[in-house]
Coordinates of N, CA, C and O in Angstrom, one line a residue:
Q92 N 72.6 61.5 -144.4 CA 74.0 61.6 -144.6 C 74.8 60.4 -144.1 O 74.4 59.9 -143.0
V93 N 75.8 60.0 -144.8 CA 76.5 58.7 -144.5 C 77.9 59.1 -144.0 O 78.6 60.0 -144.5
H94 N 78.3 58.4 -143.0 CA 79.7 58.6 -142.5 C 80.4 57.3 -142.5 O 79.9 56.2 -142.1
L95 N 81.6 57.3 -143.0 CA 82.5 56.1 -143.2 C 83.7 56.2 -142.3 O 84.4 57.3 -142.3
A96 N 84.1 55.2 -141.6 CA 85.3 55.2 -140.8 C 86.1 53.9 -141.0 O 85.6 52.8 -140.7
E97 N 87.3 54.1 -141.5 CA 88.2 53.0 -141.7 C 89.0 52.7 -140.5 O 89.3 53.5 -139.7
S98 N 89.4 51.4 -140.4 CA 90.4 51.0 -139.4 C 91.1 49.7 -139.9 O 90.7 49.1 -140.9
G99 N 92.2 49.4 -139.2 CA 92.9 48.1 -139.5 C 94.2 48.3 -140.2 O 94.9 47.3 -140.5
G100 N 94.5 49.5 -140.6 CA 95.8 49.7 -141.2 C 97.0 49.5 -140.3 O 96.8 49.3 -139.1
G101 N 98.2 49.4 -140.8 CA 99.3 49.2 -140.0 C 100.6 48.9 -140.9 O 100.5 49.1 -142.1
S102 N 101.6 48.5 -140.2 CA 102.9 48.2 -140.9 C 103.1 46.7 -140.8 O 103.0 46.1 -139.8
V103 N 103.4 46.1 -142.0 CA 103.7 44.7 -142.1 C 104.8 44.4 -143.0 O 105.2 45.3 -143.8
Q104 N 105.4 43.3 -142.9 CA 106.4 42.9 -143.9 C 105.8 42.3 -145.1 O 104.7 41.8 -145.1
A105 N 106.6 42.3 -146.2 CA 106.1 41.7 -147.4 C 105.7 40.3 -147.2 O 106.4 39.5 -146.5
G106 N 104.6 39.9 -147.8 CA 104.0 38.6 -147.6 C 103.0 38.5 -146.5 O 102.3 37.5 -146.4
G107 N 102.9 39.5 -145.7 CA 102.0 39.5 -144.6 C 100.6 39.8 -145.0 O 100.3 40.0 -146.2
S108 N 99.7 39.9 -144.0 CA 98.3 40.1 -144.2 C 97.8 41.2 -143.3 O 98.3 41.4 -142.2
L109 N 96.7 41.9 -143.7 CA 96.0 42.8 -142.9 C 94.5 42.7 -143.3 O 94.2 42.4 -144.5
R110 N 93.6 43.1 -142.4 CA 92.2 43.2 -142.7 C 91.8 44.6 -142.4 O 91.8 45.0 -141.2
L111 N 91.3 45.3 -143.4 CA 90.8 46.6 -143.2 C 89.2 46.6 -143.0 O 88.6 45.7 -143.6
S112 N 88.7 47.4 -142.1 CA 87.3 47.5 -141.9 C 86.8 48.9 -142.2 O 87.6 49.9 -142.0
C113 N 85.6 49.0 -142.6 CA 85.0 50.3 -142.8 C 83.6 50.3 -142.3 O 82.7 49.6 -142.8
A114 N 83.4 51.0 -141.2 CA 82.1 51.1 -140.5 C 81.2 52.2 -141.1 O 81.7 53.3 -141.3
V115 N 80.0 51.8 -141.5 CA 79.1 52.8 -142.1 C 78.0 53.2 -141.1 O 77.4 52.4 -140.5
S116 N 77.8 54.5 -141.0 CA 76.8 55.0 -140.1 C 76.0 56.0 -140.9 O 76.4 56.6 -141.9
G117 N 74.7 56.2 -140.5 CA 73.8 57.1 -141.3 C 72.9 56.3 -142.2 O 72.9 55.1 -142.2
D118 N 72.1 57.1 -142.9 CA 71.1 56.5 -143.7 C 71.6 56.1 -145.1 O 72.0 57.0 -145.9
A119 N 71.7 54.8 -145.4 CA 72.1 54.4 -146.7 C 71.1 53.2 -147.1 O 71.0 52.3 -146.4
Y120 N 70.5 53.4 -148.3 CA 69.5 52.4 -148.6 C 69.4 52.4 -150.1 O 69.8 53.2 -150.8
G121 N 68.7 51.3 -150.6 CA 68.5 51.2 -152.1 C 69.7 50.5 -152.7 O 70.4 49.7 -152.1
S122 N 69.9 50.8 -154.0 CA 71.1 50.3 -154.7 C 72.3 51.0 -154.3 O 72.3 52.3 -154.1
Y123 N 73.5 50.4 -154.3 CA 74.7 51.0 -153.8 C 75.9 50.4 -154.4 O 75.9 49.3 -154.9
C124 N 77.0 51.2 -154.3 CA 78.4 50.7 -154.6 C 79.1 51.0 -153.3 O 78.9 52.0 -152.7
M125 N 80.0 50.1 -152.9 CA 81.0 50.3 -151.9 C 82.3 49.8 -152.4 O 82.4 48.8 -153.0
G126 N 83.3 50.6 -152.1 CA 84.6 50.2 -152.6 C 85.8 50.7 -151.7 O 85.7 51.5 -150.8
W127 N 86.9 50.0 -152.0 CA 88.2 50.4 -151.4 C 89.1 51.0 -152.4 O 89.2 50.5 -153.5
F128 N 89.7 52.1 -152.0 CA 90.6 52.8 -152.9 C 91.9 53.1 -152.2 O 91.9 53.0 -151.0
R129 N 93.0 53.4 -152.9 CA 94.2 53.7 -152.3 C 94.9 54.8 -153.0 O 94.7 55.0 -154.2
Q130 N 95.8 55.5 -152.3 CA 96.5 56.5 -152.9 C 97.9 56.5 -152.3 O 98.1 56.7 -151.0
A131 N 98.9 56.3 -153.1 CA 100.3 56.3 -152.7 C 100.9 57.7 -152.9 O 100.3 58.5 -153.7
P132 N 101.9 58.1 -152.2 CA 102.5 59.5 -152.4 C 102.8 59.7 -153.8 O 103.5 58.9 -154.4
G133 N 102.4 60.9 -154.3 CA 102.7 61.2 -155.7 C 101.9 60.5 -156.8 O 102.2 60.7 -158.0
K134 N 101.0 59.7 -156.4 CA 100.2 59.0 -157.3 C 98.7 59.3 -157.2 O 98.3 59.8 -156.2
E135 N 98.0 59.0 -158.3 CA 96.5 59.3 -158.2 C 95.8 58.2 -157.4 O 96.3 57.1 -157.3
R136 N 94.7 58.5 -156.9 CA 93.8 57.6 -156.2 C 93.3 56.5 -157.2 O 92.9 56.8 -158.3
E137 N 93.4 55.3 -156.8 CA 93.0 54.2 -157.6 C 92.0 53.2 -156.9 O 92.2 53.0 -155.7
G138 N 91.1 52.7 -157.7 CA 90.2 51.7 -157.1 C 90.9 50.3 -156.9 O 91.7 49.9 -157.8
V139 N 90.6 49.7 -155.8 CA 91.3 48.4 -155.4 C 90.3 47.3 -155.5 O 90.5 46.3 -156.2
A140 N 89.1 47.5 -154.9 CA 88.1 46.5 -154.9 C 86.7 47.1 -154.6 O 86.7 48.1 -153.9
A141 N 85.7 46.6 -155.2 CA 84.4 47.2 -155.0 C 83.3 46.1 -155.0 O 83.5 45.0 -155.5
V142 N 82.2 46.4 -154.4 CA 81.0 45.5 -154.3 C 79.8 46.3 -154.6 O 79.7 47.5 -154.1
S143 N 78.8 45.8 -155.3 CA 77.6 46.5 -155.5 C 76.5 45.8 -154.8 O 76.6 44.7 -154.2
S144 N 75.3 46.4 -154.8 CA 74.2 45.9 -153.9 C 73.7 44.6 -154.3 O 73.0 43.9 -153.5
D145 N 74.0 44.1 -155.5 CA 73.5 42.8 -155.9 C 74.6 41.7 -155.6 O 74.4 40.5 -155.9
G146 N 75.7 42.1 -154.9 CA 76.7 41.2 -154.4 C 77.8 41.0 -155.4 O 78.8 40.3 -155.1
S147 N 77.8 41.6 -156.5 CA 78.9 41.5 -157.5 C 80.1 42.2 -157.0 O 80.0 43.3 -156.3
T148 N 81.3 41.7 -157.3 CA 82.5 42.3 -156.9 C 83.4 42.4 -158.1 O 83.3 41.8 -159.1
T149 N 84.4 43.4 -157.9 CA 85.4 43.6 -158.9 C 86.7 44.0 -158.3 O 86.6 44.6 -157.1
Y150 N 87.8 43.7 -158.9 CA 89.1 44.0 -158.3 C 90.0 44.6 -159.4 O 89.9 44.3 -160.6
A151 N 90.9 45.4 -158.9 CA 92.0 45.9 -159.8 C 92.9 44.7 -160.1 O 93.1 43.8 -159.3
D152 N 93.4 44.7 -161.3 CA 94.3 43.6 -161.7 C 95.5 43.3 -160.7 O 95.9 42.2 -160.5
S153 N 96.0 44.4 -160.2 CA 97.1 44.3 -159.3 C 96.9 43.6 -158.0 O 97.8 43.2 -157.3
V154 N 95.6 43.4 -157.6 CA 95.3 42.8 -156.3 C 94.5 41.5 -156.5 O 94.2 40.8 -155.5
K155 N 94.2 41.2 -157.7 CA 93.4 39.9 -157.9 C 94.1 38.7 -157.4 O 95.3 38.6 -157.6
G156 N 93.4 37.9 -156.6 CA 94.0 36.7 -156.1 C 94.6 36.9 -154.7 O 95.0 36.0 -154.0
R157 N 94.8 38.2 -154.3 CA 95.4 38.5 -153.0 C 94.5 39.2 -152.1 O 94.5 39.0 -150.9
F158 N 93.6 40.1 -152.6 CA 92.7 40.8 -151.8 C 91.3 40.3 -152.0 O 90.9 39.8 -153.0
T159 N 90.5 40.4 -150.9 CA 89.1 40.0 -150.9 C 88.2 41.0 -150.3 O 88.5 41.4 -149.1
I160 N 87.2 41.5 -151.0 CA 86.3 42.4 -150.4 C 85.0 41.7 -149.9 O 84.6 40.7 -150.5
S161 N 84.5 42.1 -148.8 CA 83.3 41.5 -148.2 C 82.6 42.5 -147.4 O 83.1 43.5 -147.1
Q162 N 81.3 42.2 -147.1 CA 80.5 43.1 -146.3 C 79.6 42.3 -145.4 O 79.2 41.2 -145.6
D163 N 79.4 42.9 -144.2 CA 78.5 42.4 -143.2 C 77.4 43.4 -143.1 O 77.5 44.4 -142.4
N164 N 76.2 43.1 -143.7 CA 75.2 44.1 -143.7 C 74.5 44.3 -142.3 O 74.1 45.4 -142.0
T165 N 74.6 43.3 -141.5 CA 74.0 43.4 -140.2 C 74.9 44.3 -139.3 O 74.3 45.1 -138.5
K166 N 76.2 44.3 -139.6 CA 77.1 45.2 -138.8 C 77.3 46.5 -139.6 O 78.0 47.4 -139.1
K167 N 76.8 46.6 -140.8 CA 77.0 47.8 -141.7 C 78.5 48.0 -141.8 O 79.0 49.2 -141.5
T168 N 79.3 47.0 -142.1 CA 80.7 47.1 -142.2 C 81.2 46.5 -143.5 O 80.7 45.4 -143.9
L169 N 82.1 47.1 -144.1 CA 82.8 46.7 -145.3 C 84.2 46.2 -144.9 O 84.9 46.9 -144.1
Y170 N 84.7 45.1 -145.5 CA 86.0 44.6 -145.2 C 86.9 44.5 -146.4 O 86.4 44.3 -147.5
L171 N 88.2 44.5 -146.2 CA 89.2 44.2 -147.2 C 90.2 43.3 -146.6 O 91.0 43.8 -145.8
Q172 N 90.2 42.1 -147.0 CA 91.2 41.1 -146.5 C 92.4 41.2 -147.5 O 92.2 41.0 -148.7
M173 N 93.6 41.5 -147.0 CA 94.7 41.7 -147.9 C 95.8 40.7 -147.5 O 96.3 40.7 -146.4
N174 N 96.0 39.8 -148.4 CA 97.1 38.7 -148.2 C 98.2 38.9 -149.2 O 98.0 39.6 -150.2
G175 N 99.3 38.3 -148.9 CA 100.4 38.4 -149.8 C 100.8 39.9 -150.1 O 101.1 40.2 -151.3
L176 N 100.9 40.7 -149.1 CA 101.1 42.1 -149.3 C 102.5 42.4 -149.9 O 103.5 41.6 -149.5
K177 N 102.6 43.3 -150.7 CA 103.8 43.7 -151.4 C 104.2 45.2 -151.1 O 103.3 46.0 -150.7
P178 N 105.4 45.6 -151.1 CA 105.8 47.0 -150.9 C 105.0 47.9 -151.7 O 104.6 49.0 -151.3
E179 N 104.7 47.6 -153.0 CA 103.9 48.5 -153.8 C 102.4 48.6 -153.4 O 101.7 49.4 -153.9
D180 N 102.0 47.9 -152.4 CA 100.7 48.0 -151.8 C 100.7 49.2 -150.8 O 99.6 49.5 -150.3
T181 N 101.8 49.7 -150.4 CA 101.9 50.8 -149.5 C 101.1 52.0 -150.0 O 101.3 52.5 -151.1
A182 N 100.2 52.5 -149.2 CA 99.3 53.6 -149.5 C 98.4 53.9 -148.4 O 98.2 53.1 -147.4
M183 N 97.7 55.0 -148.6 CA 96.6 55.3 -147.7 C 95.4 54.7 -148.4 O 95.1 54.8 -149.6
Y184 N 94.6 53.9 -147.6 CA 93.5 53.2 -148.1 C 92.2 53.9 -147.6 O 92.0 54.2 -146.4
Y185 N 91.3 54.1 -148.5 CA 90.0 54.7 -148.2 C 88.8 53.8 -148.6 O 88.9 53.1 -149.6
C186 N 87.8 53.9 -147.8 CA 86.5 53.3 -148.3 C 85.6 54.4 -148.8 O 85.7 55.5 -148.3
A187 N 84.7 54.0 -149.7 CA 83.8 55.0 -150.2 C 82.5 54.3 -150.7 O 82.5 53.1 -150.9
M188 N 81.5 55.1 -150.8 CA 80.2 54.5 -151.2 C 79.4 55.6 -151.9 O 79.6 56.8 -151.8
N189 N 78.4 55.1 -152.7 CA 77.3 55.9 -153.2 C 76.1 55.0 -153.3 O 76.2 53.8 -153.3
F190 N 74.9 55.7 -153.2 CA 73.7 54.9 -153.3 C 72.6 55.6 -154.0 O 72.7 56.9 -154.1
W191 N 71.7 54.9 -154.5 CA 70.6 55.4 -155.4 C 69.3 54.8 -155.0 O 69.3 53.9 -154.1
E192 N 68.2 55.2 -155.6 CA 66.9 54.6 -155.2 C 66.9 53.1 -155.5 O 67.6 52.7 -156.4
R193 N 66.1 52.4 -154.8 CA 66.0 51.0 -155.0 C 65.6 50.7 -156.4 O 64.7 51.4 -157.0
G194 N 66.2 49.7 -157.0 CA 65.9 49.4 -158.4 C 66.9 50.0 -159.4 O 66.9 49.5 -160.6
F195 N 67.6 50.9 -159.0 CA 68.7 51.5 -159.9 C 69.7 50.4 -160.2 O 70.2 49.8 -159.3
I196 N 70.0 50.3 -161.5 CA 71.0 49.2 -161.9 C 72.4 49.8 -161.8 O 72.7 50.7 -162.5
V197 N 73.2 49.1 -160.9 CA 74.6 49.5 -160.7 C 75.5 48.5 -161.4 O 75.4 47.3 -161.1
F198 N 76.4 49.0 -162.3 CA 77.4 48.1 -162.9 C 78.6 48.2 -162.0 O 79.2 49.3 -161.9
V199 N 79.0 47.1 -161.4 CA 80.0 47.0 -160.4 C 81.4 47.6 -161.0 O 82.2 48.1 -160.2
A200 N 81.6 47.4 -162.2 CA 82.9 47.9 -162.8 C 83.0 49.4 -162.6 O 84.1 50.0 -162.5
E201 N 81.9 50.1 -162.6 CA 81.9 51.6 -162.4 C 82.3 51.9 -161.0 O 82.8 53.0 -160.7
C202 N 82.1 51.0 -160.1 CA 82.3 51.3 -158.7 C 83.8 51.4 -158.3 O 84.2 51.8 -157.2
L203 N 84.7 51.1 -159.3 CA 86.1 51.2 -159.1 C 86.6 52.6 -159.5 O 87.8 52.9 -159.4
K204 N 85.7 53.4 -160.0 CA 86.1 54.8 -160.5 C 85.9 55.7 -159.3 O 84.7 55.9 -158.8
P205 N 86.9 56.4 -158.8 CA 86.7 57.3 -157.7 C 85.6 58.3 -157.8 O 84.9 58.6 -156.9
N206 N 85.4 58.9 -159.0 CA 84.4 59.9 -159.2 C 83.0 59.3 -159.2 O 82.0 60.1 -159.3
F207 N 82.8 58.0 -159.1 CA 81.5 57.4 -159.1 C 81.0 57.3 -157.6 O 79.8 57.0 -157.4
L208 N 81.9 57.5 -156.7 CA 81.5 57.4 -155.3 C 81.6 58.8 -154.6 O 82.4 59.6 -154.9
D209 N 80.6 59.1 -153.8 CA 80.6 60.5 -153.3 C 80.7 60.6 -151.8 O 80.7 61.7 -151.2
A210 N 80.7 59.5 -151.0 CA 81.0 59.5 -149.6 C 82.3 58.8 -149.3 O 82.4 57.7 -149.7
W211 N 83.2 59.5 -148.6 CA 84.5 58.9 -148.3 C 84.9 59.0 -146.9 O 84.5 59.9 -146.1
G212 N 85.7 58.0 -146.5 CA 86.2 58.0 -145.1 C 87.5 58.8 -145.1 O 87.9 59.3 -146.1
Q213 N 88.1 58.8 -143.9 CA 89.4 59.6 -143.8 C 90.6 58.8 -144.1 O 91.7 59.4 -144.3
G214 N 90.5 57.5 -144.3 CA 91.6 56.7 -144.7 C 92.4 56.0 -143.6 O 92.3 56.5 -142.4
T215 N 93.0 54.9 -143.9 CA 93.9 54.2 -142.9 C 95.2 53.8 -143.7 O 95.1 53.4 -144.8
L216 N 96.3 54.0 -143.0 CA 97.6 53.9 -143.7 C 98.1 52.4 -143.6 O 98.1 51.8 -142.6
V217 N 98.5 51.9 -144.8 CA 99.1 50.6 -144.9 C 100.5 50.7 -145.4 O 100.7 51.4 -146.4
T218 N 101.4 50.2 -144.6 CA 102.8 50.3 -145.0 C 103.4 48.8 -145.1 O 103.3 48.1 -144.1
V219 N 104.0 48.5 -146.2 CA 104.5 47.2 -146.4 C 106.0 47.3 -146.6 O 106.4 47.9 -147.6
S220 N 106.8 46.7 -145.8 CA 108.3 46.8 -145.9 C 108.8 45.5 -146.6 O 108.2 44.4 -146.4
S221 N 109.9 45.7 -147.3 CA 110.5 44.5 -148.0 C 111.5 43.8 -147.1 O 111.8 44.2 -146.0

């Protein structure tokens, strides 16, 4: 069983930066997807950025050029560096993952779909003021 714990959220002014972290504990092996998602009040959860086990990354159009997803496998931690934050980035941010047997081919574009991931953290709140 995998446990995910996000941290790093906070309140910033527009144009500012934050780095979110997601610590992974438990048994996770083989091919995998890991991603960052967000949900604003009254809106559906949406994929922000994701990485697959072959190192491929993908981003939502709304964050391309501003957000960067990365992972430190030795620390079992996923990161989301967010620069140039906008008020519309305000949301609860979640990390999520799913994994399969080694050799399973994962298409990273699928990793931005919430229903493709089955382990979720509790979320960390990001608030961007204008």
